[in-house]
Each structure stands twice: as structure tokens, then as C-alpha cells.
PDB file of C-alpha atoms in Angstrom:
ATOM      1  CA  MET J 358      23.234  38.598  -1.794  1.00  0.00           C
ATOM      2  CA  ALA J 359      19.931  39.147  -3.428  1.00  0.00           C
ATOM      3  CA  LEU J 360      18.440  36.164  -1.169  1.00  0.00           C
ATOM      4  CA  ALA J 361      19.843  38.223   2.042  1.00  0.00           C
ATOM      5  CA  ASP J 362      18.219  41.232   0.894  1.00  0.00           C
ATOM      6  CA  ASN J 363      14.973  39.464   0.472  1.00  0.00           C
ATOM      7  CA  THR J 364      15.433  37.596   3.809  1.00  0.00           C
ATOM      8  CA  GLY J 365      15.633  41.073   5.536  1.00  0.00           C
ATOM      9  CA  CYS J 366      12.455  42.371   3.758  1.00  0.00           C
ATOM     10  CA  ALA J 367      10.664  39.576   5.028  1.00  0.00           C
ATOM     11  CA  LYS J 368      11.584  40.015   8.599  1.00  0.00           C
ATOM     12  CA  PRO J 369       8.333  41.304  10.781  1.00  0.00           C
ATOM     13  CA  SER J 370      11.199  42.732  13.475  1.00  0.00           C
ATOM     14  CA  GLU J 371      14.915  42.993  14.017  1.00  0.00           C
ATOM     15  CA  ASP J 372      14.934  39.650  16.017  1.00  0.00           C
ATOM     16  CA  PHE J 373      12.974  37.593  14.039  1.00  0.00           C
ATOM     17  CA  PRO J 374      14.550  33.983  13.906  1.00  0.00           C
ATOM     18  CA  PHE J 375      13.917  32.683  10.661  1.00  0.00           C
ATOM     19  CA  PRO J 376      14.768  33.403   7.178  1.00  0.00           C
ATOM     20  CA  GLU J 377      12.426  33.357   4.234  1.00  0.00           C
ATOM     21  CA  ILE J 378      13.583  30.202   3.004  1.00  0.00           C
ATOM     22  CA  ILE J 379      13.930  27.413   5.119  1.00  0.00           C
ATOM     23  CA  GLU J 380      15.535  23.829   4.584  1.00  0.00           C
ATOM     24  CA  LEU J 381      14.018  20.741   6.362  1.00  0.00           C
ATOM     25  CA  ASN J 382      15.458  17.455   7.007  1.00  0.00           C
ATOM     26  CA  VAL J 383      12.696  15.004   7.195  1.00  0.00           C
ATOM     27  CA  GLY J 384      13.821  11.409   7.697  1.00  0.00           C
ATOM     28  CA  GLY J 385      16.880  11.964   5.698  1.00  0.00           C
ATOM     29  CA  GLN J 386      14.544  13.841   2.786  1.00  0.00           C
ATOM     30  CA  VAL J 387      15.554  17.265   2.265  1.00  0.00           C
ATOM     31  CA  TYR J 388      12.549  19.975   1.563  1.00  0.00           C
ATOM     32  CA  ILE J 389      13.211  23.513   0.654  1.00  0.00           C
ATOM     33  CA  THR J 390       9.995  25.743   1.227  1.00  0.00           C
ATOM     34  CA  ARG J 391       8.969  29.121   2.563  1.00  0.00           C
ATOM     35  CA  HIS J 392       8.457  30.283   6.005  1.00  0.00           C
ATOM     36  CA  PRO J 393       4.603  31.317   5.467  1.00  0.00           C
ATOM     37  CA  THR J 394       4.175  27.877   4.311  1.00  0.00           C
ATOM     38  CA  LEU J 395       5.190  26.294   7.275  1.00  0.00           C
ATOM     39  CA  VAL J 396       3.222  28.544   9.392  1.00  0.00           C
ATOM     40  CA  SER J 397      -0.006  28.724   7.356  1.00  0.00           C
ATOM     41  CA  VAL J 398      -2.008  26.552   9.663  1.00  0.00           C
ATOM     42  CA  PRO J 399      -2.192  28.130  12.956  1.00  0.00           C
ATOM     43  CA  GLY J 400      -1.935  25.520  16.005  1.00  0.00           C
ATOM     44  CA  SER J 401      -0.175  22.731  13.908  1.00  0.00           C
ATOM     45  CA  LEU J 402       3.111  21.680  15.077  1.00  0.00           C
ATOM     46  CA  LEU J 403       5.118  23.348  12.256  1.00  0.00           C
ATOM     47  CA  TRP J 404       3.220  26.574  13.108  1.00  0.00           C
ATOM     48  CA  GLU J 405       4.403  26.076  16.798  1.00  0.00           C
ATOM     49  CA  MET J 406       8.143  25.163  15.337  1.00  0.00           C
ATOM     50  CA  PHE J 407       9.022  27.976  13.589  1.00  0.00           C
ATOM     51  CA  THR J 408       6.807  30.780  15.346  1.00  0.00           C
ATOM     52  CA  GLN J 409       8.670  30.353  18.438  1.00  0.00           C
ATOM     53  CA  LYS J 410      11.811  32.854  19.525  1.00  0.00           C
ATOM     54  CA  ASN J 411      14.350  30.305  20.668  1.00  0.00           C
ATOM     55  CA  VAL J 412      15.545  28.793  17.603  1.00  0.00           C
ATOM     56  CA  ARG J 413      18.375  26.755  19.475  1.00  0.00           C
ATOM     57  CA  SER J 414      15.731  24.470  20.863  1.00  0.00           C
ATOM     58  CA  LEU J 415      14.871  23.192  17.406  1.00  0.00           C
ATOM     59  CA  ALA J 416      17.149  20.008  16.285  1.00  0.00           C
ATOM     60  CA  ARG J 417      19.155  20.591  13.398  1.00  0.00           C
ATOM     61  CA  ASP J 418      21.366  18.019  11.102  1.00  0.00           C
ATOM     62  CA  SER J 419      25.258  18.240  10.730  1.00  0.00           C
ATOM     63  CA  LYS J 420      24.501  20.833   7.802  1.00  0.00           C
ATOM     64  CA  GLY J 421      22.480  23.087   9.711  1.00  0.00           C
ATOM     65  CA  ARG J 422      18.983  22.210   8.579  1.00  0.00           C
ATOM     66  CA  PHE J 423      16.057  21.796  10.808  1.00  0.00           C
ATOM     67  CA  PHE J 424      15.191  17.878  11.437  1.00  0.00           C
ATOM     68  CA  VAL J 425      12.280  16.360  11.816  1.00  0.00           C
ATOM     69  CA  ASP J 426      12.503  12.562  12.790  1.00  0.00           C
ATOM     70  CA  ARG J 427       9.174  11.642  10.728  1.00  0.00           C
ATOM     71  CA  ASP J 428       8.598   9.708   7.380  1.00  0.00           C
ATOM     72  CA  GLY J 429      10.371  11.986   4.667  1.00  0.00           C
ATOM     73  CA  PHE J 430       8.296  10.180   1.907  1.00  0.00           C
ATOM     74  CA  LEU J 431       4.744  10.942   3.297  1.00  0.00           C
ATOM     75  CA  PHE J 432       5.921  14.734   4.198  1.00  0.00           C
ATOM     76  CA  ARG J 433       5.763  15.390   0.944  1.00  0.00           C
ATOM     77  CA  TYR J 434       1.811  15.508   1.058  1.00  0.00           C
ATOM     78  CA  ILE J 435       1.734  17.232   4.345  1.00  0.00           C
ATOM     79  CA  LEU J 436       3.897  20.151   3.020  1.00  0.00           C
ATOM     80  CA  ASP J 437       1.344  20.231  -0.266  1.00  0.00           C
ATOM     81  CA  TYR J 438      -1.492  20.422   2.159  1.00  0.00           C
ATOM     82  CA  MET J 439       0.219  23.336   4.035  1.00  0.00           C
ATOM     83  CA  ARG J 440       0.482  25.169   0.900  1.00  0.00           C
ATOM     84  CA  ASP J 441      -3.044  25.516   0.168  1.00  0.00           C
ATOM     85  CA  GLN J 442      -5.133  23.497   2.492  1.00  0.00           C
ATOM     86  CA  GLN J 443      -5.900  21.003   0.009  1.00  0.00           C
ATOM     87  CA  LEU J 444      -5.367  17.204  -0.385  1.00  0.00           C
ATOM     88  CA  VAL J 445      -4.386  15.527  -3.870  1.00  0.00           C
ATOM     89  CA  LEU J 446      -3.270  11.960  -3.544  1.00  0.00           C
ATOM     90  CA  PRO J 447      -2.100   9.472  -6.523  1.00  0.00           C
ATOM     91  CA  ASP J 448      -4.898   6.977  -7.518  1.00  0.00           C
ATOM     92  CA  HIS J 449      -5.262   4.214  -5.456  1.00  0.00           C
ATOM     93  CA  PHE J 450      -2.760   5.387  -2.817  1.00  0.00           C
ATOM     94  CA  PRO J 451      -1.674   2.795  -0.610  1.00  0.00           C
ATOM     95  CA  GLU J 452      -0.441   4.888   2.307  1.00  0.00           C
ATOM     96  CA  ARG J 453      -3.685   6.378   3.503  1.00  0.00           C
ATOM     97  CA  SER J 454      -3.301   4.923   6.800  1.00  0.00           C
ATOM     98  CA  ARG J 455       0.092   6.439   7.629  1.00  0.00           C
ATOM     99  CA  LEU J 456      -0.529   9.518   6.400  1.00  0.00           C
ATOM    100  CA  GLN J 457      -3.368   9.997   8.571  1.00  0.00           C
ATOM    101  CA  ARG J 458      -1.206   9.125  11.357  1.00  0.00           C
ATOM    102  CA  GLU J 459       1.308  11.763  10.013  1.00  0.00           C
ATOM    103  CA  ALA J 460      -1.230  14.364   9.720  1.00  0.00           C
ATOM    104  CA  GLU J 461      -2.368  13.286  13.471  1.00  0.00           C
ATOM    105  CA  TYR J 462       1.227  13.952  14.590  1.00  0.00           C
ATOM    106  CA  PHE J 463       1.912  17.274  12.900  1.00  0.00           C
ATOM    107  CA  MET J 464      -1.554  18.465  14.387  1.00  0.00           C
ATOM    108  CA  LEU J 465      -3.723  19.147  11.066  1.00  0.00           C
ATOM    109  CA  PRO J 466      -6.996  17.922  12.353  1.00  0.00           C
ATOM    110  CA  GLU J 467      -8.775  19.226   8.844  1.00  0.00           C
ATOM    111  CA  LEU J 468      -6.116  16.764   6.727  1.00  0.00           C
ATOM    112  CA  VAL J 469      -7.028  13.851   9.380  1.00  0.00           C
ATOM    113  CA  LYS J 470     -10.810  14.193   8.499  1.00  0.00           C
ATOM    114  CA  MET J 471     -10.123  14.120   4.827  1.00  0.00           C
ATOM    115  CA  LEU J 472      -8.072  10.963   5.455  1.00  0.00           C
ATOM    116  CA  ALA J 473     -10.885   9.442   7.511  1.00  0.00           C
ATOM    117  CA  PRO J 474     -11.848   6.276   5.752  1.00  0.00           C
ATOM    118  CA  LYS J 475     -15.727   7.484   5.060  1.00  0.00           C
ATOM    119  CA  LEU J 476     -13.948  10.036   2.686  1.00  0.00           C
ATOM    120  CA  SER J 477     -10.920   7.905   1.393  1.00  0.00           C
ATOM    121  CA  LYS J 478     -12.632   7.114  -1.877  1.00  0.00           C
ATOM    122  CA  GLN J 479     -13.322  10.608  -3.149  1.00  0.00           C
ATOM    123  CA  ASN J 480      -9.527  11.102  -4.125  1.00  0.00           C
ATOM    124  CA  SER J 481      -9.383   7.518  -5.997  1.00  0.00           C
ATOM    125  CA  LEU J 482     -10.289   7.753  -9.729  1.00  0.00           C
ATOM    126  CA  GLY J 483     -13.843   6.089 -10.583  1.00  0.00           C
ATOM    127  CA  ASP J 484     -14.596   5.229  -7.093  1.00  0.00           C
ATOM    128  CA  ASP J 485     -17.963   5.707  -5.305  1.00  0.00           C
ATOM    129  CA  PRO J 486     -17.796   6.405  -1.773  1.00  0.00           C
ATOM    130  CA  CYS J 487     -21.678   5.905  -1.088  1.00  0.00           C
ATOM    131  CA  GLN J 488     -21.504   2.201  -2.532  1.00  0.00           C
ATOM    132  CA  SER J 489     -18.121   0.918  -1.158  1.00  0.00           C
ATOM    133  CA  ASP J 490     -18.174   2.523   2.369  1.00  0.00           C
ATOM    134  CA  PRO J 491     -20.669   0.428   3.883  1.00  0.00           C
ATOM    135  CA  GLU J 492     -18.878  -2.563   2.424  1.00  0.00           C
ATOM    136  CA  GLU J 493     -15.585  -1.783   3.926  1.00  0.00           C
ATOM    137  CA  LEU J 494     -17.198  -0.841   7.358  1.00  0.00           C
ATOM    138  CA  SER J 495     -19.038  -4.097   7.443  1.00  0.00           C
ATOM    139  CA  PRO J 496     -16.962  -7.101   6.098  1.00  0.00           C
ATOM    140  CA  SER J 497     -19.827  -9.736   6.465  1.00  0.00           C
ATOM    141  CA  ALA J 498     -21.632  -7.389   3.528  1.00  0.00           C
ATOM    142  CA  ASP J 499     -20.760  -9.871   0.813  1.00  0.00           C
ATOM    143  CA  ALA J 500     -21.752 -12.883   3.128  1.00  0.00           C
ATOM    144  CA  ALA J 501     -25.021 -11.469   3.565  1.00  0.00           C
ATOM    145  CA  ARG J 502     -25.532 -10.846   0.134  1.00  0.00           C
ATOM    146  CA  SER J 503     -24.427 -14.178  -1.082  1.00  0.00           C
ATOM    147  CA  LEU J 504     -26.671 -15.917   1.412  1.00  0.00           C
ATOM    148  CA  ALA J 505     -29.722 -14.075   0.277  1.00  0.00           C
ATOM    149  CA  PRO J 506     -30.426 -16.153  -2.806  1.00  0.00           C
ATOM    150  CA  ALA J 507     -29.494 -19.372  -1.241  1.00  0.00           C
ATOM    151  CA  SER J 508     -32.025 -18.917   1.784  1.00  0.00           C
ATOM    152  CA  SER J 509     -34.776 -18.550  -0.501  1.00  0.00           C
ATOM    153  CA  THR J 510     -34.465 -22.456  -1.312  1.00  0.00           C
ATOM    154  CA  LEU J 511     -34.492 -23.401   2.096  1.00  0.00           C
ATOM    155  CA  PRO J 512     -38.598 -24.421   2.127  1.00  0.00           C
ATOM    156  CA  SER J 513     -38.104 -26.982  -0.897  1.00  0.00           C
ATOM    157  CA  ALA J 514     -34.672 -28.064   0.744  1.00  0.00           C
ATOM    158  CA  ALA J 515     -36.433 -29.231   3.696  1.00  0.00           C
ATOM    159  CA  ALA J 516     -38.970 -31.025   1.628  1.00  0.00           C
ATOM    160  CA  GLY J 517     -36.163 -32.907   0.775  1.00  0.00           C
ATOM    161  CA  GLY J 518     -35.815 -31.887  -3.239  1.00  0.00           C
ATOM    162  CA  PRO J 519     -33.016 -32.832  -4.667  1.00  0.00           C
ATOM    163  CA  GLY J 520     -30.175 -30.249  -5.894  1.00  0.00           C
ATOM    164  CA  ASN J 521     -31.105 -28.079  -3.515  1.00  0.00           C
ATOM    165  CA  THR J 522     -28.517 -25.592  -2.327  1.00  0.00           C
ATOM    166  CA  VAL J 523     -27.756 -26.191   1.421  1.00  0.00           C
ATOM    167  CA  ILE J 524     -26.141 -23.382   3.868  1.00  0.00           C
ATOM    168  CA  THR J 525     -23.137 -25.036   5.643  1.00  0.00           C
ATOM    169  CA  GLY J 526     -22.400 -24.530   9.377  1.00  0.00           C
ATOM    170  CA  THR J 527     -19.871 -21.837   8.540  1.00  0.00           C
ATOM    171  CA  GLY J 528     -22.264 -19.563   7.286  1.00  0.00           C
ATOM    172  CA  ALA J 529     -20.885 -19.792   3.535  1.00  0.00           C
ATOM    173  CA  ALA J 530     -23.607 -20.327   0.488  1.00  0.00           C
ATOM    174  CA  GLY J 531     -23.384 -23.751  -1.478  1.00  0.00           C
ATOM    175  CA  PRO J 532     -21.790 -23.556  -4.729  1.00  0.00           C
ATOM    176  CA  ASP J 533     -24.524 -22.138  -6.639  1.00  0.00           C
ATOM    177  CA  ALA J 534     -24.566 -18.709  -4.660  1.00  0.00           C
ATOM    178  CA  ARG J 535     -20.729 -18.265  -5.502  1.00  0.00           C
ATOM    179  CA  ARG J 536     -19.656 -15.548  -7.768  1.00  0.00           C
ATOM    180  CA  ALA J 537     -17.585 -15.921 -10.783  1.00  0.00           C
ATOM    181  CA  GLY J 538     -14.486 -14.816 -11.472  1.00  0.00           C
ATOM    182  CA  PHE J 539     -10.367 -15.120 -12.275  1.00  0.00           C
ATOM    183  CA  ILE J 540      -7.380 -15.228  -9.775  1.00  0.00           C
ATOM    184  CA  THR J 541      -4.093 -15.133 -10.718  1.00  0.00           C
ATOM    185  CA  ILE J 542      -1.296 -16.533  -8.713  1.00  0.00           C
ATOM    186  CA  GLY J 543       2.422 -15.437  -9.514  1.00  0.00           C
ATOM    187  CA  TYR J 544       5.822 -16.424  -8.029  1.00  0.00           C
ATOM    188  CA  ARG J 545       9.235 -15.860  -8.599  1.00  0.00           C
ATOM    189  CA  GLY J 546      11.866 -18.637  -8.118  1.00  0.00           C
ATOM    190  CA  SER J 547      15.432 -19.268  -9.079  1.00  0.00           C
ATOM    191  CA  TYR J 548      18.001 -21.809  -8.733  1.00  0.00           C
ATOM    192  CA  THR J 549      21.886 -21.978  -9.433  1.00  0.00           C
ATOM    193  CA  LEU J 550      23.509 -24.635 -11.756  1.00  0.00           C
ATOM    194  CA  GLY J 551      27.133 -25.645 -12.155  1.00  0.00           C
ATOM    195  CA  ARG J 552      29.132 -26.160 -15.472  1.00  0.00           C
ATOM    196  CA  ASP J 553      28.749 -30.271 -14.421  1.00  0.00           C
ATOM    197  CA  SER J 554      25.233 -30.633 -15.387  1.00  0.00           C
ATOM    198  CA  GLN J 555      25.065 -33.813 -13.433  1.00  0.00           C
ATOM    199  CA  THR J 556      25.632 -31.994 -10.009  1.00  0.00           C
ATOM    200  CA  ASP J 557      22.420 -31.344  -7.747  1.00  0.00           C
ATOM    201  CA  ALA J 558      21.048 -27.667  -8.588  1.00  0.00           C
ATOM    202  CA  LYS J 559      20.958 -25.462  -5.447  1.00  0.00           C
ATOM    203  CA  PHE J 560      17.246 -24.326  -5.384  1.00  0.00           C
ATOM    204  CA  ARG J 561      16.101 -21.510  -3.486  1.00  0.00           C
ATOM    205  CA  ARG J 562      12.351 -21.394  -2.097  1.00  0.00           C
ATOM    206  CA  VAL J 563       9.652 -19.161  -3.591  1.00  0.00           C
ATOM    207  CA  ALA J 564      10.023 -15.874  -1.712  1.00  0.00           C
ATOM    208  CA  ARG J 565       6.760 -14.720  -2.045  1.00  0.00           C
ATOM    209  CA  ILE J 566       3.234 -15.922  -3.406  1.00  0.00           C
ATOM    210  CA  MET J 567       1.502 -12.770  -5.392  1.00  0.00           C
ATOM    211  CA  VAL J 568      -2.300 -13.054  -5.774  1.00  0.00           C
ATOM    212  CA  CYS J 569      -4.378 -10.662  -8.509  1.00  0.00           C
ATOM    213  CA  GLY J 570      -7.885 -10.499  -8.849  1.00  0.00           C
ATOM    214  CA  LYS J 571     -10.868  -9.050  -6.993  1.00  0.00           C
ATOM    215  CA  THR J 572     -10.860  -8.322  -3.335  1.00  0.00           C
ATOM    216  CA  ALA J 573     -13.941  -9.959  -2.533  1.00  0.00           C
ATOM    217  CA  LEU J 574     -12.936 -13.198  -3.998  1.00  0.00           C
ATOM    218  CA  ALA J 575      -9.295 -13.349  -2.856  1.00  0.00           C
ATOM    219  CA  LYS J 576     -10.310 -12.722   0.532  1.00  0.00           C
ATOM    220  CA  GLU J 577     -13.324 -15.683   0.225  1.00  0.00           C
ATOM    221  CA  VAL J 578     -10.563 -18.145  -1.016  1.00  0.00           C
ATOM    222  CA  PHE J 579      -7.304 -17.062   1.241  1.00  0.00           C
ATOM    223  CA  GLY J 580      -8.966 -15.586   4.059  1.00  0.00           C
ATOM    224  CA  ASP J 581      -6.550 -14.778   6.874  1.00  0.00           C
ATOM    225  CA  THR J 582      -3.497 -16.073   4.887  1.00  0.00           C
ATOM    226  CA  LEU J 583      -4.055 -13.402   2.326  1.00  0.00           C
ATOM    227  CA  ASN J 584      -1.796 -10.419   3.140  1.00  0.00           C
ATOM    228  CA  ASP J 585      -3.363  -6.879   1.966  1.00  0.00           C
ATOM    229  CA  SER J 586      -1.219  -4.605   3.989  1.00  0.00           C
ATOM    230  CA  ARG J 587       0.031  -2.947   0.495  1.00  0.00           C
ATOM    231  CA  ASP J 588      -3.408  -2.047  -0.545  1.00  0.00           C
ATOM    232  CA  PRO J 589      -5.684  -2.235   2.461  1.00  0.00           C
ATOM    233  CA  ASP J 590      -8.489  -0.012   1.416  1.00  0.00           C
ATOM    234  CA  ARG J 591      -9.449  -1.820  -1.713  1.00  0.00           C
ATOM    235  CA  PRO J 592     -13.186  -2.022  -1.968  1.00  0.00           C
ATOM    236  CA  PRO J 593     -14.370  -5.676  -2.205  1.00  0.00           C
ATOM    237  CA  GLU J 594     -15.711  -5.067  -5.780  1.00  0.00           C
ATOM    238  CA  ARG J 595     -12.475  -3.576  -6.995  1.00  0.00           C
ATOM    239  CA  TYR J 596      -9.216  -5.434  -8.405  1.00  0.00           C
ATOM    240  CA  SER J 597      -5.920  -5.480  -6.894  1.00  0.00           C
ATOM    241  CA  SER J 598      -2.576  -6.796  -8.109  1.00  0.00           C
ATOM    242  CA  ARG J 599      -0.502  -6.218  -4.680  1.00  0.00           C
ATOM    243  CA  TYR J 600      -1.984  -8.787  -2.586  1.00  0.00           C
ATOM    244  CA  TYR J 601       0.378 -11.613  -1.426  1.00  0.00           C
ATOM    245  CA  LEU J 602       0.035 -15.022   0.644  1.00  0.00           C
ATOM    246  CA  LYS J 603       1.770 -15.304   4.092  1.00  0.00           C
ATOM    247  CA  PHE J 604       2.891 -18.859   3.300  1.00  0.00           C
ATOM    248  CA  ASN J 605       5.209 -19.972   0.627  1.00  0.00           C
ATOM    249  CA  PHE J 606       3.895 -23.249  -0.662  1.00  0.00           C
ATOM    250  CA  LEU J 607       2.254 -23.093  -4.234  1.00  0.00           C
ATOM    251  CA  GLU J 608       0.457 -26.443  -3.313  1.00  0.00           C
ATOM    252  CA  GLN J 609      -1.484 -25.005  -0.003  1.00  0.00           C
ATOM    253  CA  ALA J 610      -2.530 -21.913  -2.505  1.00  0.00           C
ATOM    254  CA  PHE J 611      -3.913 -24.789  -5.227  1.00  0.00           C
ATOM    255  CA  ASP J 612      -5.619 -26.662  -2.639  1.00  0.00           C
ATOM    256  CA  LYS J 613      -7.267 -23.365  -1.086  1.00  0.00           C
ATOM    257  CA  LEU J 614      -8.440 -22.704  -4.824  1.00  0.00           C
ATOM    258  CA  ALA J 615      -9.576 -26.236  -5.521  1.00  0.00           C
ATOM    259  CA  ASP J 616     -11.769 -26.424  -2.035  1.00  0.00           C
ATOM    260  CA  ALA J 617     -13.300 -23.149  -3.365  1.00  0.00           C
ATOM    261  CA  GLY J 618     -14.543 -24.426  -6.817  1.00  0.00           C
ATOM    262  CA  PHE J 619     -11.559 -22.952  -8.881  1.00  0.00           C
ATOM    263  CA  HIS J 620     -10.083 -24.734 -11.956  1.00  0.00           C
ATOM    264  CA  MET J 621      -6.931 -23.836 -13.583  1.00  0.00           C
ATOM    265  CA  VAL J 622      -7.505 -22.446 -16.988  1.00  0.00           C
ATOM    266  CA  ALA J 623      -4.068 -21.132 -18.067  1.00  0.00           C
ATOM    267  CA  CYS J 624      -0.458 -20.573 -17.071  1.00  0.00           C
ATOM    268  CA  ASN J 625       2.642 -19.052 -18.423  1.00  0.00           C
ATOM    269  CA  SER J 626       6.241 -18.787 -17.446  1.00  0.00           C
ATOM    270  CA  THR J 627       9.412 -16.625 -18.446  1.00  0.00           C
ATOM    271  CA  GLY J 628      13.153 -17.499 -17.589  1.00  0.00           C
ATOM    272  CA  THR J 629      16.415 -15.639 -17.855  1.00  0.00           C
ATOM    273  CA  CYS J 630      20.213 -17.031 -17.090  1.00  0.00           C
ATOM    274  CA  ALA J 631      22.935 -15.028 -15.908  1.00  0.00           C
ATOM    275  CA  PHE J 632      26.653 -16.209 -14.534  1.00  0.00           C
ATOM    276  CA  ALA J 633      26.801 -16.203 -10.756  1.00  0.00           C
ATOM    277  CA  HIS J 634      30.263 -15.134 -10.658  1.00  0.00           C
ATOM    278  CA  ASP J 635      33.009 -14.059 -12.840  1.00  0.00           C
ATOM    279  CA  GLN J 636      35.299 -16.558 -11.848  1.00  0.00           C
ATOM    280  CA  THR J 637      33.040 -19.738 -12.253  1.00  0.00           C
ATOM    281  CA  ASP J 638      30.494 -20.977 -14.727  1.00  0.00           C
ATOM    282  CA  ASP J 639      28.012 -21.328 -12.121  1.00  0.00           C
ATOM    283  CA  ARG J 640      24.425 -19.734 -13.562  1.00  0.00           C
ATOM    284  CA  ILE J 641      21.586 -18.358 -11.750  1.00  0.00           C
ATOM    285  CA  TRP J 642      18.333 -19.475 -13.458  1.00  0.00           C
ATOM    286  CA  THR J 643      15.386 -16.837 -12.744  1.00  0.00           C
ATOM    287  CA  SER J 644      11.514 -17.665 -13.701  1.00  0.00           C
ATOM    288  CA  TYR J 645       8.504 -15.937 -13.225  1.00  0.00           C
ATOM    289  CA  THR J 646       5.360 -18.217 -13.758  1.00  0.00           C
ATOM    290  CA  GLU J 647       1.699 -17.152 -13.056  1.00  0.00           C
ATOM    291  CA  TYR J 648      -1.393 -19.562 -13.100  1.00  0.00           C
ATOM    292  CA  VAL J 649      -4.870 -18.505 -14.007  1.00  0.00           C
ATOM    293  CA  PHE J 650      -7.627 -19.900 -12.032  1.00  0.00           C
ATOM    294  CA  TYR J 651     -11.243 -19.284 -12.805  1.00  0.00           C
ATOM    295  CA  ARG J 652     -14.716 -20.251 -11.195  1.00  0.00           C
ATOM    296  CA  GLU J 653     -17.934 -20.558 -13.305  1.00  0.00           C
TER     297      GLU J 653
END
């Protein structure tokens, strides 16, 4: 009854169709907020939805909550922005481009500007947008910088001096111009083994090969075969542990590392064993292995 009284006090007129407290179902996620929050940005989609007189035109779920068919996880940041028009994201937020798309859908132009690439680093701890933005806008910046020291050796190379750095037709600098660093390759594998150790083990293929290291080095070695969709906004000089490869052959990854001048310096592996079924003695062995590569 107390809530009903408060709602009645909040009505600007007798025919005001919305209560003070509103329940939303956004993509299956339930949110409870105040009506003034939803209409805090004039002209936005939520403002248009919750200032109209015809409430019946709004979709509802089976429990009567207002339904919005959008990403329920990302809506939490939309709602936070509606409260005070400020954007606060976790460090190294991986869904920035998707959140920008949600901001466009909800017609929040100021939030869209905050999420634009040139401003994307202001919310990441320790990132400097002035240094990282030019490299992100121009992927060839790293290559141009690495070519500079090699190009200075061209006059002596033309003279036939031994040991000079030669620039290949692909535009990549020679070994002396490549930067040093570490790259870690990790994968998880499993196989089933029956009670009779003489029977063939049922191996399962490697599901995914993870790549950890500096963004610039990982992209130099693996190129288009590197999947960076889980961490797309990482600057070239930053490190990431969220990359993985688009193929499932360890030897192919090793070949690419060897071609780039990397050598394996360490490896480690952990394993666990569990029964596959209560009725059988078949066991599932699961292991996680990492290989550390280094280039001087």
C-alpha cells in the first residue's frame, strides 16, 4: 500500500499511465528502475516509450513487465548512463563496439560519442589515447616504424657490404629490425581411455589454441589467422591473453613462430582424470599445456 501511495503522489495528472517504479525485461534480463530515470534523456528511445499515453502499444512479457528485445547484459550500462549521463566501464572492456551499437539503437548520441574509437581509451586504466589512437587508426604504423632503421642500411647494402639488412618484397624488415618479445601458446586437450589399457584411446581434437602476448607481435606472427574478436580494441603495445587462432593444428602455429624467428624456451602441462560414466571404468583425461616462445 505504501508503494501505491508513493506512485499516486508521483503522477503529474490523473491519466498518467506509468507507475513510479517500472520493471523491464531486456533480452531476458530483468531490471527495476524509476520512471524519471527512463525519461532522463529527452529524444531517446526510452523517453519516447515512457512518455506516450498509449501504454498498450508497448510490448510486455508473460508477467506484465515491459519487454525490450535487445542485449540484456549490455543494457546495464545503458541504464547506468541514463541515471547521471556518465559512462563508467570496467578496465579493458571487450564489448565497446557492441555497446556503441546499443547506444545508437536507444538514440543516445552523447553516449555514442563517448564510445567512439578516438575516445575509447579514456576509460581504460593506464592507457594513453594520444599514443595509442594513431596506431589503431593506421595498422601500418608499426611496419613503418620498424622499416626506418632498416632503410638506413640500404646505401651500404647496395655497395655489397656483407651482413646488411635487406627489405623483402613483402615490406617486412629483416631479422635485425624485428622486435624482441614473448608469445605463449596454450591449448586444452582430452581423451578417453578404457579399463583395458591395450585398447585405443579415443582422442578428441584440440578445440582452440590460445595466444597470449603483445598485440603487435601476435598480429605480426599470425596475421589473418589470429582471432582477436574477444579483445578487438587492444593497442599494439599492450598485452592480451584473450586471442586465439582460427585453426586447430599446433604444428601450424609452431611453423609460423619459427618462420618469424621465435624459439621455444619453456613449456608446462597440467592434467586431471575423471570417470566418464558411473556404470563404466572409462576415464577422461584432460590436460592444459602452454608453450613459451621468445625472439631476441
